[in-house]
Coordinates of C-alpha atoms and ligand atoms in Angstrom, one line a residue:
Chain A
M6 CA 0.0 -0.1 -0.1
R7 CA 2.7 2.4 0.9
L8 CA 4.6 1.5 -2.2
A9 CA 1.5 2.0 -4.3
F10 CA 1.0 5.3 -2.6
I11 CA 4.6 6.4 -3.3
L12 CA 4.4 5.4 -6.9
S13 CA 1.3 7.4 -7.4
E14 CA 2.9 10.4 -5.7
I15 CA 5.8 10.0 -8.1
G16 CA 3.4 9.8 -11.1
S17 CA 1.5 13.0 -10.1
G18 CA 4.9 14.7 -9.3
L19 CA 6.2 13.9 -12.8
R20 CA 3.0 14.9 -14.5
R21 CA 2.8 18.2 -12.5
N22 CA 6.1 19.5 -13.5
L23 CA 6.5 17.8 -16.9
S24 CA 8.5 20.5 -18.6
M25 CA 11.1 20.6 -15.9
V26 CA 11.3 16.9 -15.9
V27 CA 11.8 16.9 -19.7
S28 CA 14.7 19.4 -19.2
V29 CA 16.2 17.2 -16.7
I30 CA 16.0 14.3 -18.9
L31 CA 17.6 16.3 -21.8
V32 CA 20.3 17.8 -19.7
T33 CA 21.4 14.5 -18.1
F34 CA 21.1 12.9 -21.6
V35 CA 23.5 15.5 -23.2
S36 CA 26.0 15.5 -20.2
L37 CA 26.1 11.7 -20.0
T38 CA 26.5 11.4 -23.8
F39 CA 29.6 13.4 -23.5
V40 CA 30.9 11.3 -20.6
G41 CA 30.2 8.2 -22.6
A42 CA 31.8 9.7 -25.7
A43 CA 35.1 10.2 -23.8
G44 CA 34.7 6.5 -22.6
M45 CA 34.1 5.4 -26.2
L46 CA 37.2 7.2 -27.4
Q47 CA 39.4 5.5 -24.8
M48 CA 37.9 2.1 -25.7
Q49 CA 38.6 3.0 -29.3
I50 CA 42.3 3.7 -28.6
N51 CA 42.7 0.5 -26.8
Q52 CA 41.0 -1.4 -29.6
M53 CA 43.5 0.2 -32.1
K54 CA 46.5 -0.6 -29.8
G55 CA 45.9 -4.2 -30.4
Y56 CA 47.9 -6.9 -28.7
W57 CA 51.5 -5.4 -29.0
Y58 CA 51.1 -1.7 -28.6
D59 CA 51.8 -1.3 -24.9
K60 CA 54.4 -4.2 -24.9
V61 CA 56.8 -3.3 -27.7
Q62 CA 57.8 -0.3 -29.9
V63 CA 59.3 -1.9 -33.0
A64 CA 58.2 -4.8 -35.2
I65 CA 60.4 -6.6 -37.8
F66 CA 58.0 -8.3 -40.2
L67 CA 59.4 -11.4 -41.8
C68 CA 58.8 -12.3 -45.5
S69 CA 55.9 -14.4 -46.2
E70 CA 54.4 -15.8 -49.4
G71 CA 53.5 -12.9 -51.7
S72 CA 55.6 -10.4 -50.0
T73 CA 56.6 -7.9 -52.6
A74 CA 59.4 -6.0 -50.7
P75 CA 62.8 -6.1 -52.3
G76 CA 64.3 -8.0 -49.3
C77 CA 61.8 -10.8 -50.0
A78 CA 63.0 -11.6 -53.5
S79 CA 64.1 -15.0 -52.5
G80 CA 60.7 -16.0 -51.2
P81 CA 59.3 -16.5 -47.7
V82 CA 61.7 -16.3 -44.8
T83 CA 63.7 -19.6 -44.2
P84 CA 64.3 -21.1 -40.8
E85 CA 68.0 -20.3 -41.2
Q86 CA 67.4 -16.6 -41.9
Q87 CA 65.1 -16.5 -38.9
Q88 CA 67.9 -18.0 -36.9
G89 CA 70.3 -15.5 -38.1
L90 CA 67.9 -12.6 -37.2
N91 CA 67.5 -14.1 -33.7
A92 CA 71.2 -14.3 -33.3
L93 CA 71.6 -10.6 -34.5
L94 CA 69.0 -9.5 -32.0
E95 CA 71.0 -11.2 -29.2
S96 CA 74.4 -9.9 -30.4
P97 CA 75.8 -7.2 -28.1
A98 CA 75.7 -4.7 -30.9
V99 CA 71.9 -4.7 -30.9
S100 CA 71.0 -6.1 -27.4
Q101 CA 72.3 -3.0 -25.8
Y102 CA 69.5 -1.0 -27.2
I103 CA 66.6 -3.3 -26.3
N104 CA 65.0 -4.7 -23.2
D105 CA 63.6 -7.8 -24.7
F106 CA 62.1 -9.1 -27.8
Q107 CA 59.5 -11.8 -28.7
F108 CA 58.8 -13.9 -31.8
E109 CA 55.2 -13.8 -33.2
S110 CA 54.5 -16.8 -35.4
K111 CA 51.9 -16.7 -38.2
D112 CA 49.4 -18.5 -36.1
E113 CA 49.9 -16.3 -33.1
A114 CA 49.7 -13.3 -35.4
Y115 CA 46.4 -14.7 -36.7
K116 CA 45.1 -15.1 -33.2
H117 CA 45.9 -11.5 -32.2
F118 CA 44.5 -10.2 -35.5
K119 CA 41.3 -12.1 -34.9
D120 CA 41.0 -10.6 -31.4
Q121 CA 41.6 -7.1 -32.5
F122 CA 39.3 -7.2 -35.6
S123 CA 36.7 -9.3 -34.1
N124 CA 34.1 -6.7 -35.0
S125 CA 35.2 -6.4 -38.6
P126 CA 34.2 -8.4 -41.5
I127 CA 37.7 -8.4 -42.7
V128 CA 38.4 -11.2 -40.1
D129 CA 36.7 -13.8 -42.3
S130 CA 38.8 -13.2 -45.5
V131 CA 42.2 -13.5 -43.7
T132 CA 44.1 -16.7 -43.1
P133 CA 47.1 -17.5 -41.1
D134 CA 49.3 -17.8 -44.2
Q135 CA 48.5 -14.1 -45.3
L136 CA 49.9 -12.7 -42.0
P137 CA 53.6 -12.3 -41.5
A138 CA 55.6 -13.7 -38.7
S139 CA 57.5 -11.0 -36.8
F140 CA 59.9 -10.1 -34.1
R141 CA 58.5 -7.6 -31.6
I142 CA 61.1 -5.6 -29.9
N143 CA 60.7 -3.6 -26.6
M144 CA 63.2 -0.8 -26.9
K145 CA 65.3 0.6 -24.0
D146 CA 64.9 4.0 -25.6
P147 CA 62.2 4.1 -28.3
E148 CA 64.0 7.1 -29.9
K149 CA 66.8 4.7 -31.0
Y150 CA 64.3 3.2 -33.6
Q151 CA 66.5 4.2 -36.5
I152 CA 69.5 2.0 -35.3
I153 CA 67.2 -1.1 -35.4
S154 CA 65.6 -0.1 -38.7
E155 CA 69.0 0.5 -40.3
T156 CA 70.4 -2.8 -39.0
F157 CA 67.5 -5.1 -40.0
S158 CA 65.9 -3.5 -43.0
S159 CA 68.5 -5.0 -45.3
Q160 CA 68.7 -8.4 -43.7
P161 CA 67.6 -11.3 -45.8
G162 CA 64.1 -12.6 -44.9
V163 CA 63.0 -9.2 -43.5
E164 CA 60.1 -7.6 -45.2
T165 CA 59.9 -4.4 -43.3
V166 CA 60.7 -2.7 -39.9
I167 CA 58.0 -0.7 -38.4
D168 CA 57.9 1.8 -35.5
Q169 CA 54.3 1.3 -34.6
R170 CA 54.3 4.2 -32.1
Q171 CA 55.1 6.6 -34.9
L172 CA 52.1 5.3 -36.7
L173 CA 49.5 5.6 -34.1
E174 CA 50.9 8.1 -31.5
R175 CA 49.7 11.2 -33.4
L176 CA 46.3 9.7 -33.9
F177 CA 46.1 8.7 -30.2
S178 CA 47.1 12.2 -29.0
V179 CA 44.3 13.6 -31.2
M180 CA 41.8 11.1 -29.7
N181 CA 43.1 11.8 -26.1
G182 CA 42.6 15.5 -26.7
A183 CA 39.1 14.8 -28.0
S184 CA 38.4 12.7 -24.7
L185 CA 39.6 15.6 -22.7
V186 CA 37.4 18.1 -24.4
A187 CA 34.5 15.7 -24.0
V188 CA 35.2 15.2 -20.3
G189 CA 35.4 19.0 -19.9
I190 CA 32.0 19.6 -21.6
A191 CA 30.6 16.7 -19.7
G192 CA 31.8 18.4 -16.5
V193 CA 29.9 21.6 -17.3
M194 CA 26.9 19.9 -18.4
I195 CA 26.9 17.7 -15.2
V196 CA 27.0 20.8 -13.1
C197 CA 24.0 22.2 -15.1
A198 CA 22.3 18.8 -14.6
I199 CA 22.8 19.0 -10.8
L200 CA 21.6 22.5 -10.5
L201 CA 18.6 21.8 -12.7
I202 CA 17.6 18.7 -10.7
A203 CA 18.0 20.7 -7.5
T204 CA 15.8 23.4 -8.9
T205 CA 13.2 21.0 -10.1
I206 CA 13.1 19.2 -6.8
R207 CA 12.8 22.4 -5.0
L208 CA 9.9 23.6 -7.2
S209 CA 8.3 20.2 -6.8
A210 CA 8.6 20.4 -3.0
F211 CA 7.1 23.8 -3.1
S212 CA 4.2 22.9 -5.3
R213 CA 3.4 20.1 -2.9
R214 CA 4.0 21.7 0.3
R215 CA 0.4 21.4 1.4
E216 CA 0.7 17.5 0.8
T217 CA 3.9 17.3 2.6
G218 CA 2.7 19.5 5.5
I219 CA -0.3 17.2 6.0
M220 CA 1.9 14.0 5.7
R221 CA 4.1 15.5 8.4
L222 CA 1.2 16.2 10.7
V223 CA -0.4 12.9 10.3
G224 CA 3.0 11.2 11.1
A225 CA 4.2 10.0 7.7
S226 CA 7.7 8.7 7.9
K227 CA 10.6 10.8 6.4
T228 CA 11.1 8.2 3.8
V229 CA 7.4 8.3 2.6
I230 CA 7.7 12.1 2.5
Q231 CA 10.9 12.4 0.7
L232 CA 11.1 9.3 -1.5
P233 CA 8.7 10.5 -4.2
F234 CA 10.8 13.6 -4.8
I235 CA 14.1 11.9 -4.8
L236 CA 12.7 9.1 -7.1
E237 CA 11.3 11.8 -9.3
G238 CA 14.8 13.2 -9.9
V239 CA 16.4 9.8 -10.2
I240 CA 13.9 8.6 -12.8
A241 CA 14.3 11.6 -14.9
A242 CA 18.2 11.2 -14.7
V243 CA 18.0 7.6 -15.4
I244 CA 15.8 8.2 -18.5
G245 CA 18.5 10.7 -19.6
A246 CA 21.2 8.1 -18.9
A247 CA 19.3 5.5 -20.9
L248 CA 19.0 7.8 -23.9
A249 CA 22.8 8.6 -23.7
S250 CA 23.5 4.9 -23.6
G251 CA 21.2 4.3 -26.6
T252 CA 22.9 7.1 -28.5
L253 CA 26.4 5.7 -27.9
W254 CA 25.2 2.3 -29.0
A255 CA 23.7 3.8 -32.1
V256 CA 26.9 5.6 -32.9
A257 CA 28.9 2.5 -32.6
Q258 CA 26.5 0.5 -34.5
F259 CA 25.7 2.8 -37.4
F260 CA 28.5 5.2 -37.6
L261 CA 31.5 3.0 -36.7
G262 CA 30.1 -0.3 -37.6
D263 CA 28.4 0.5 -40.8
Y264 CA 30.1 3.6 -42.2
M265 CA 33.6 4.0 -40.7
S266 CA 34.6 0.3 -40.9
R267 CA 33.8 0.4 -44.6
Q268 CA 35.8 3.5 -45.1
Y269 CA 38.8 2.2 -43.2
P270 CA 38.7 -1.5 -43.3
D271 CA 42.2 -1.9 -42.0
T272 CA 41.3 -0.1 -38.7
A273 CA 39.8 -2.0 -35.8
F274 CA 36.7 -0.3 -34.4
I275 CA 34.9 -1.0 -31.3
S276 CA 31.6 -2.9 -31.6
S277 CA 28.2 -1.6 -30.6
G278 CA 28.1 -4.4 -28.1
Q279 CA 31.2 -3.1 -26.3
T280 CA 29.5 0.4 -25.7
L281 CA 26.9 -1.4 -23.6
I282 CA 29.4 -1.8 -20.8
L283 CA 29.3 1.9 -20.5
A284 CA 25.6 1.8 -20.0
P285 CA 25.5 0.7 -16.4
A286 CA 28.2 3.2 -15.5
L287 CA 26.1 6.0 -17.1
L288 CA 22.9 4.8 -15.4
I289 CA 24.5 4.7 -12.0
L290 CA 26.2 8.0 -12.5
G291 CA 23.0 9.7 -13.5
G292 CA 21.0 8.1 -10.9
S293 CA 23.4 8.8 -8.1
L294 CA 23.9 12.4 -9.2
A295 CA 20.1 13.0 -9.1
G296 CA 19.7 11.2 -5.8
I297 CA 22.4 13.1 -4.1
S298 CA 21.5 16.4 -5.4
S299 CA 17.8 15.9 -4.6
L300 CA 18.5 14.6 -1.1
L301 CA 20.7 17.7 -0.3
T302 CA 18.0 20.0 -1.8
L303 CA 15.2 18.4 0.4
R304 CA 17.3 18.8 3.4
R305 CA 17.1 22.5 3.0
Y306 CA 13.6 22.9 1.5
L307 CA 11.5 20.1 2.9
R308 CA 10.8 20.0 6.6
V309 CA 10.1 16.5 7.7
Chain B
M28 CA -1.6 13.0 28.7
I29 CA 0.1 16.3 28.2
R30 CA 2.4 17.8 30.8
F31 CA 4.4 21.0 30.6
E32 CA 7.1 21.4 33.3
N33 CA 8.4 24.9 33.6
V34 CA 8.4 25.3 29.8
T35 CA 9.8 28.4 28.3
K36 CA 9.9 29.0 24.7
V37 CA 12.0 31.9 23.2
Y38 CA 11.8 32.5 19.4
D39 CA 13.7 35.7 19.5
Q40 CA 16.3 36.6 22.0
K41 CA 15.3 40.3 22.0
A42 CA 11.6 39.7 22.4
R43 CA 9.8 38.4 25.5
P44 CA 9.4 34.6 25.6
A45 CA 6.3 33.2 23.7
L46 CA 5.9 30.9 26.6
D47 CA 7.3 31.7 30.0
S48 CA 7.7 29.0 32.7
V49 CA 4.5 27.3 32.0
N50 CA 3.4 24.4 34.2
L51 CA 0.3 22.6 33.0
E52 CA -1.1 19.1 33.1
I53 CA -3.9 18.0 30.8
D54 CA -5.3 14.5 31.8
R55 CA -6.3 11.7 29.5
G56 CA -9.8 12.2 28.1
E57 CA -10.0 15.9 29.1
F58 CA -11.4 18.7 27.1
A59 CA -9.4 22.0 27.6
F60 CA -9.6 25.5 26.0
L61 CA -6.6 27.6 25.6
V62 CA -7.7 31.2 25.4
G63 CA -5.9 34.5 25.4
A64 CA -5.2 37.6 23.3
S65 CA -3.4 37.3 20.0
G66 CA 0.3 36.6 20.5
S67 CA -0.3 35.2 24.0
G68 CA 1.4 31.8 23.1
K69 CA -1.5 29.5 22.3
S70 CA -0.2 28.2 19.0
T71 CA 3.3 27.9 20.4
F72 CA 1.9 25.7 23.1
L73 CA 0.4 23.3 20.5
R74 CA 3.6 23.5 18.4
L75 CA 5.6 22.3 21.3
V76 CA 3.2 19.4 21.9
L77 CA 3.7 18.3 18.3
K78 CA 7.5 18.8 18.6
E79 CA 7.3 21.2 15.7
D80 CA 9.6 23.4 17.9
R81 CA 11.9 22.7 20.8
A82 CA 11.2 24.1 24.2
T83 CA 14.0 26.6 25.1
S84 CA 13.9 25.1 28.7
G85 CA 11.7 22.9 30.7
A86 CA 10.2 19.6 29.7
V87 CA 7.1 18.7 27.5
Y88 CA 5.6 15.2 28.2
V89 CA 3.2 13.8 25.9
A90 CA 1.7 10.3 26.7
G91 CA 4.3 10.1 29.5
Q92 CA 7.2 10.6 27.1
N93 CA 9.5 13.7 27.2
V94 CA 9.3 14.9 23.7
A95 CA 12.8 16.3 23.7
K96 CA 14.1 12.6 24.2
I97 CA 12.3 11.5 21.0
S98 CA 14.8 10.9 18.3
S99 CA 13.9 12.5 14.9
W100 CA 13.0 9.3 13.2
R101 CA 10.5 8.5 16.0
V102 CA 8.7 11.9 15.7
P103 CA 6.4 10.5 13.1
R104 CA 5.2 8.0 15.7
L105 CA 4.6 10.8 18.2
R106 CA 2.4 12.6 15.6
R107 CA 0.5 9.7 14.6
G108 CA -0.7 9.8 18.3
I109 CA -1.9 13.4 17.8
G110 CA -4.5 14.8 15.4
V111 CA -4.4 18.3 14.5
V112 CA -7.0 20.8 13.1
F113 CA -6.4 24.3 11.9
Q114 CA -8.4 27.4 11.2
D115 CA -7.8 27.1 7.5
F116 CA -8.9 23.5 7.1
R117 CA -5.8 22.6 5.0
L118 CA -7.6 20.1 2.7
L119 CA -6.1 18.9 -0.5
P120 CA -8.2 20.7 -3.2
Q121 CA -7.7 18.2 -6.0
K122 CA -8.9 15.3 -3.7
N123 CA -12.4 14.5 -2.8
V124 CA -13.7 14.1 0.8
F125 CA -13.0 10.4 0.9
A126 CA -9.5 10.9 -0.7
N127 CA -8.6 13.6 1.7
V128 CA -9.5 11.5 4.8
A129 CA -7.9 8.3 3.2
F130 CA -4.7 10.3 2.6
A131 CA -3.9 10.4 6.3
M132 CA -4.0 6.7 6.3
Q133 CA -2.3 5.9 3.0
V134 CA 0.9 7.9 4.1
I135 CA 1.3 5.8 7.1
G136 CA 0.9 2.7 5.2
K137 CA -2.7 1.4 6.1
S138 CA -4.0 -1.2 3.8
R139 CA -6.7 -0.4 1.2
S140 CA -9.3 -2.6 2.9
V141 CA -8.8 -1.0 6.3
I142 CA -9.1 2.4 4.7
R143 CA -12.3 1.4 2.9
D144 CA -13.8 0.4 6.2
T145 CA -12.6 3.1 8.4
V146 CA -13.1 6.3 6.3
P147 CA -16.9 6.0 6.0
E148 CA -17.2 5.4 9.8
V149 CA -15.3 8.4 10.5
L150 CA -17.2 10.6 8.0
K151 CA -20.3 9.5 9.7
T152 CA -18.9 10.4 13.1
V153 CA -18.3 14.0 11.8
G154 CA -21.7 14.0 10.1
L155 CA -20.7 13.9 6.5
E156 CA -22.1 10.6 5.3
G157 CA -23.1 10.7 1.8
K158 CA -20.7 13.5 0.9
E159 CA -17.8 11.2 0.2
H160 CA -17.3 12.2 -3.3
R161 CA -17.6 15.9 -2.9
M162 CA -14.7 18.1 -3.7
P163 CA -13.5 20.6 -1.0
H164 CA -14.8 23.5 -3.1
E165 CA -18.1 22.0 -3.2
L166 CA -18.4 22.0 0.6
S167 CA -19.3 24.8 3.1
G168 CA -16.6 26.0 5.5
G169 CA -18.2 23.9 8.3
E170 CA -18.3 20.9 6.2
Q171 CA -14.6 21.5 5.1
Q172 CA -13.6 21.6 8.7
R173 CA -15.6 18.4 9.5
V174 CA -13.4 16.7 6.8
A175 CA -10.3 18.1 8.4
I176 CA -11.5 16.8 11.7
A177 CA -12.1 13.4 10.2
R178 CA -8.7 13.4 8.8
A179 CA -7.2 14.3 12.0
V180 CA -8.9 11.5 14.0
V181 CA -9.0 8.8 11.4
N182 CA -6.0 7.2 12.7
R183 CA -7.4 7.1 16.3
P184 CA -5.0 9.5 18.0
G185 CA -5.1 9.8 21.8
I186 CA -5.0 13.6 21.5
L187 CA -6.6 16.1 19.2
L188 CA -5.2 19.6 19.0
A189 CA -7.3 22.3 17.4
D190 CA -5.9 25.7 16.7
E191 CA -8.9 28.1 16.3
P192 CA -11.0 25.5 14.4
T193 CA -13.9 27.8 14.3
G194 CA -12.1 31.0 13.5
N195 CA -13.4 31.1 9.9
L196 CA -17.0 29.9 10.6
D197 CA -20.2 31.6 11.6
P198 CA -21.5 31.1 15.1
T199 CA -24.1 28.4 14.1
T200 CA -21.6 26.3 12.1
S201 CA -19.1 26.8 14.9
M202 CA -21.4 25.1 17.4
G203 CA -21.9 22.2 15.0
I204 CA -18.1 21.8 14.9
M205 CA -18.0 22.0 18.7
G206 CA -20.6 19.2 18.8
V207 CA -18.2 17.0 16.7
L208 CA -15.3 17.8 18.9
D209 CA -17.3 17.0 21.9
K210 CA -18.3 13.7 20.5
I211 CA -14.8 12.8 19.8
N212 CA -13.8 13.8 23.3
Q213 CA -16.7 11.6 24.7
N214 CA -15.0 8.7 22.8
G215 CA -12.0 9.1 24.9
T216 CA -9.8 11.4 23.0
T217 CA -8.0 14.3 24.8
V218 CA -9.0 17.5 23.1
V219 CA -7.0 20.8 23.4
M220 CA -8.5 23.7 21.5
A221 CA -7.0 27.2 21.2
T222 CA -9.7 29.8 20.6
H223 CA -10.8 33.3 20.6
D224 CA -14.5 32.4 20.4
D225 CA -15.9 33.5 23.7
D226 CA -19.4 32.2 22.9
I227 CA -18.1 28.7 22.4
V228 CA -16.2 28.6 25.5
N229 CA -19.0 30.0 27.6
E230 CA -21.3 27.5 26.0
M231 CA -19.2 24.5 26.4
R232 CA -18.3 25.1 30.1
K233 CA -15.0 23.0 30.0
R234 CA -11.7 23.6 31.5
V235 CA -10.2 27.0 30.4
V236 CA -6.5 27.8 30.4
E237 CA -5.7 31.5 29.8
L238 CA -2.5 32.8 28.6
K239 CA -1.3 36.2 28.7
N240 CA 2.1 37.1 27.2
G241 CA 3.3 33.5 27.6
V242 CA 2.2 33.1 31.2
V243 CA -0.7 31.1 32.4
I244 CA -2.9 33.5 34.3
R245 CA -5.9 31.3 34.8
D246 CA -6.7 27.6 34.8
E247 CA -10.3 26.8 35.7
A248 CA -12.6 23.9 35.3
R249 CA -16.1 24.3 33.8
A250 CA -15.1 27.9 33.2
L251 CA -15.9 30.9 31.0
Y252 CA -14.0 32.7 28.3
T253 CA -13.2 35.4 30.7
S254 CA -13.2 35.8 34.4
M255 CA -12.9 39.6 34.5
I256 CA -15.7 41.1 32.6
P257 CA -19.5 40.2 33.3
V258 CA -20.7 38.5 30.2
V259 CA -24.1 40.1 30.1
G260 CA -23.8 41.3 26.5
Q261 CA -22.7 38.0 25.3
S262 CA -25.6 35.8 26.3
R263 CA -27.9 37.2 23.6
R264 CA -25.3 36.6 21.0
L265 CA -24.8 33.2 22.2
K266 CA -28.4 32.5 22.1
D267 CA -28.7 33.7 18.5
A268 CA -25.7 31.7 17.5
S269 CA -26.0 28.4 19.2
G270 CA -29.7 27.6 18.7
R271 CA -30.6 24.5 20.7
E272 CA -27.2 22.6 20.0
S273 CA -25.8 23.1 23.3
P274 CA -24.2 19.7 24.0
D275 CA -24.4 19.7 27.7
G276 CA -27.9 20.9 27.5
G277 CA -27.2 24.1 29.3
L278 CA -29.3 27.0 28.6
P279 CA -27.4 29.8 26.7
G280 CA -26.7 32.6 29.1
K281 CA -26.3 30.3 32.0
G282 CA -22.6 31.5 32.0
A283 CA -23.7 35.0 32.7
E284 CA -24.4 34.1 36.2
G285 CA -20.8 34.3 37.0
E286 CA -17.4 32.8 37.0
A287 CA -16.5 29.2 37.1
Q288 CA -15.5 27.8 40.4
R289 CA -12.1 26.4 41.3
Ligands
ATP11 N1 8.2 31.1 14.3 C1 8.2 32.2 15.0 N2 9.3 33.0 15.1 C2 9.4 34.0 15.9 N3 8.4 34.2 16.8 C3 7.4 33.6 16.8 C4 7.1 32.6 16.0 N4 5.9 32.0 16.2 C5 5.4 32.8 17.2 N5 6.2 33.8 17.5 C6 5.9 34.8 18.4 O1 5.6 34.1 19.7 C7 4.5 34.8 20.3 C8 3.3 33.8 20.5 O2 2.9 33.4 19.3 P1 1.7 32.4 19.0 O3 1.5 32.2 17.6 O4 1.9 31.3 20.0 O5 0.4 33.3 19.6 P2 -1.1 32.8 19.6 O6 -1.6 32.9 21.0 O7 -1.4 31.6 18.7 O8 -1.7 34.0 18.8 P3 -3.0 34.0 17.8 O9 -4.2 34.0 18.7 O10 -2.9 35.3 17.1 O11 -2.9 32.8 17.0 C9 4.1 36.0 19.4 O12 4.7 37.1 20.0 C10 4.8 35.7 18.0 O13 5.3 36.9 17.6
MG12 MG1 -2.3 31.1 16.9

């Protein structure tokens, strides 16, 4: 009975200041969309880093069938050539520059590729043979990339030497910058959302002061008096958070999944499913922001 | 039921206290009028009983409990034991009579079936049967006050506080309301009523506590509104106003014979 009563109170409260409730929904929607966009950018960065990015800086790709590089004229890398490269990496001339290195076989390369491109149709058209084996090198000083490149580029069986940091670092710094901007906007918008929720709750408490006054006099508990107001804010904020989650999902599904991955087939994009892990965070964030701000407002404006 | 021990209430340090060392005991089942000029502290007295305000010094006991010792989350329980009625009725305009009374039960979690049984019963007690579905604006002032009384007593409080409940009503209607309050009192509820309405006090002949500037200057059983002035002029007004509704069967004007004894 008390639950039914509280629910009907919430319903009438939401109806009574519908326009305020709609603005709370929209403001939390926009602010949490920015929060989520920052999260998505970070997820996208991780996605593009793939398996090796944080572990090594330089990759030496070995010749495979169909390699067209000049060093691969004699066909795919032979076990002897591979042995020779391994020995060279361990020789004092080279090993003084590197912390350690690892060999990635074709099969391992395929596995890592599959993980990284799991959301992309490209994964079905690639077989282990098409992917080169590689040495992955963790540099003592990444700036010394040139030395490795000069030493290995001309070695037999080497297709190419890549400094993968150089490839992605600029892009990542742009994306990190964008994340920061998104977080900044989100911060301002969240302040707006909190103030708006506080104002809404205050108006709501004011417009229902007659009811709450009577509730107080007949001995309704603090919970029964306050909960409808708090839930009113929380429900509005949670609806906003749900809209934000839906928007992020749609961006991942339609913009990244359908459009961008067709434009840039060799880039790994996050899947729409991955964005759903942001949803609970956004819902909790929105709900607790509203809950806390309405609780604080009520402490000042609603006698119980 | 209600006991004030040396209670002083100061709202404003610079002003005189609203209540000044008040000692008073109101027994279970008693009917007491609280009279005195505007600003004498009647409403303050009632607010202290409800723990709407804290006494500056002294102790207020309600049903044997020192209200200062009741923790804030237990205050609702204290208030469930006290019904309150005001001069301005304080009904919810968008709810009908039934819903207004039911509201007091809903918010403390009474079940639908209990509400369905109790509300009509209480409406009958206050003389409103058949008007369950009227909206407040479709009722006269007296009827609205009856709804407010029904709401105040629907949870069967041991105490009913009334702050000038007849202040907005004409004399005849007022006497009707007094009849309702008297009936509730007969059922065992302690009633404390603050009022300026001398006719009513003189008619009812109940205990009268008079406050002046926050001090109790008179406390008499079966008393009149004022002990100072002969109430010759009032008897006619009372006669016109009350008709034959006098609850104790006393003739209007009887009070003019003199002051109550104590
Ligand atoms: N909330 C308050 N803050 C400050 N002073 C107050 C407050 N409430 C009452 N007072 C003062 O306390 C004194 C007693 O007020 P109270 O309302 O108890 O009088 P009353 O007897 O009920 O008067 P009335 O017959 O006009 O209702 C008055 O001087 C009033 O100004
Ligand atoms: Mg008053």
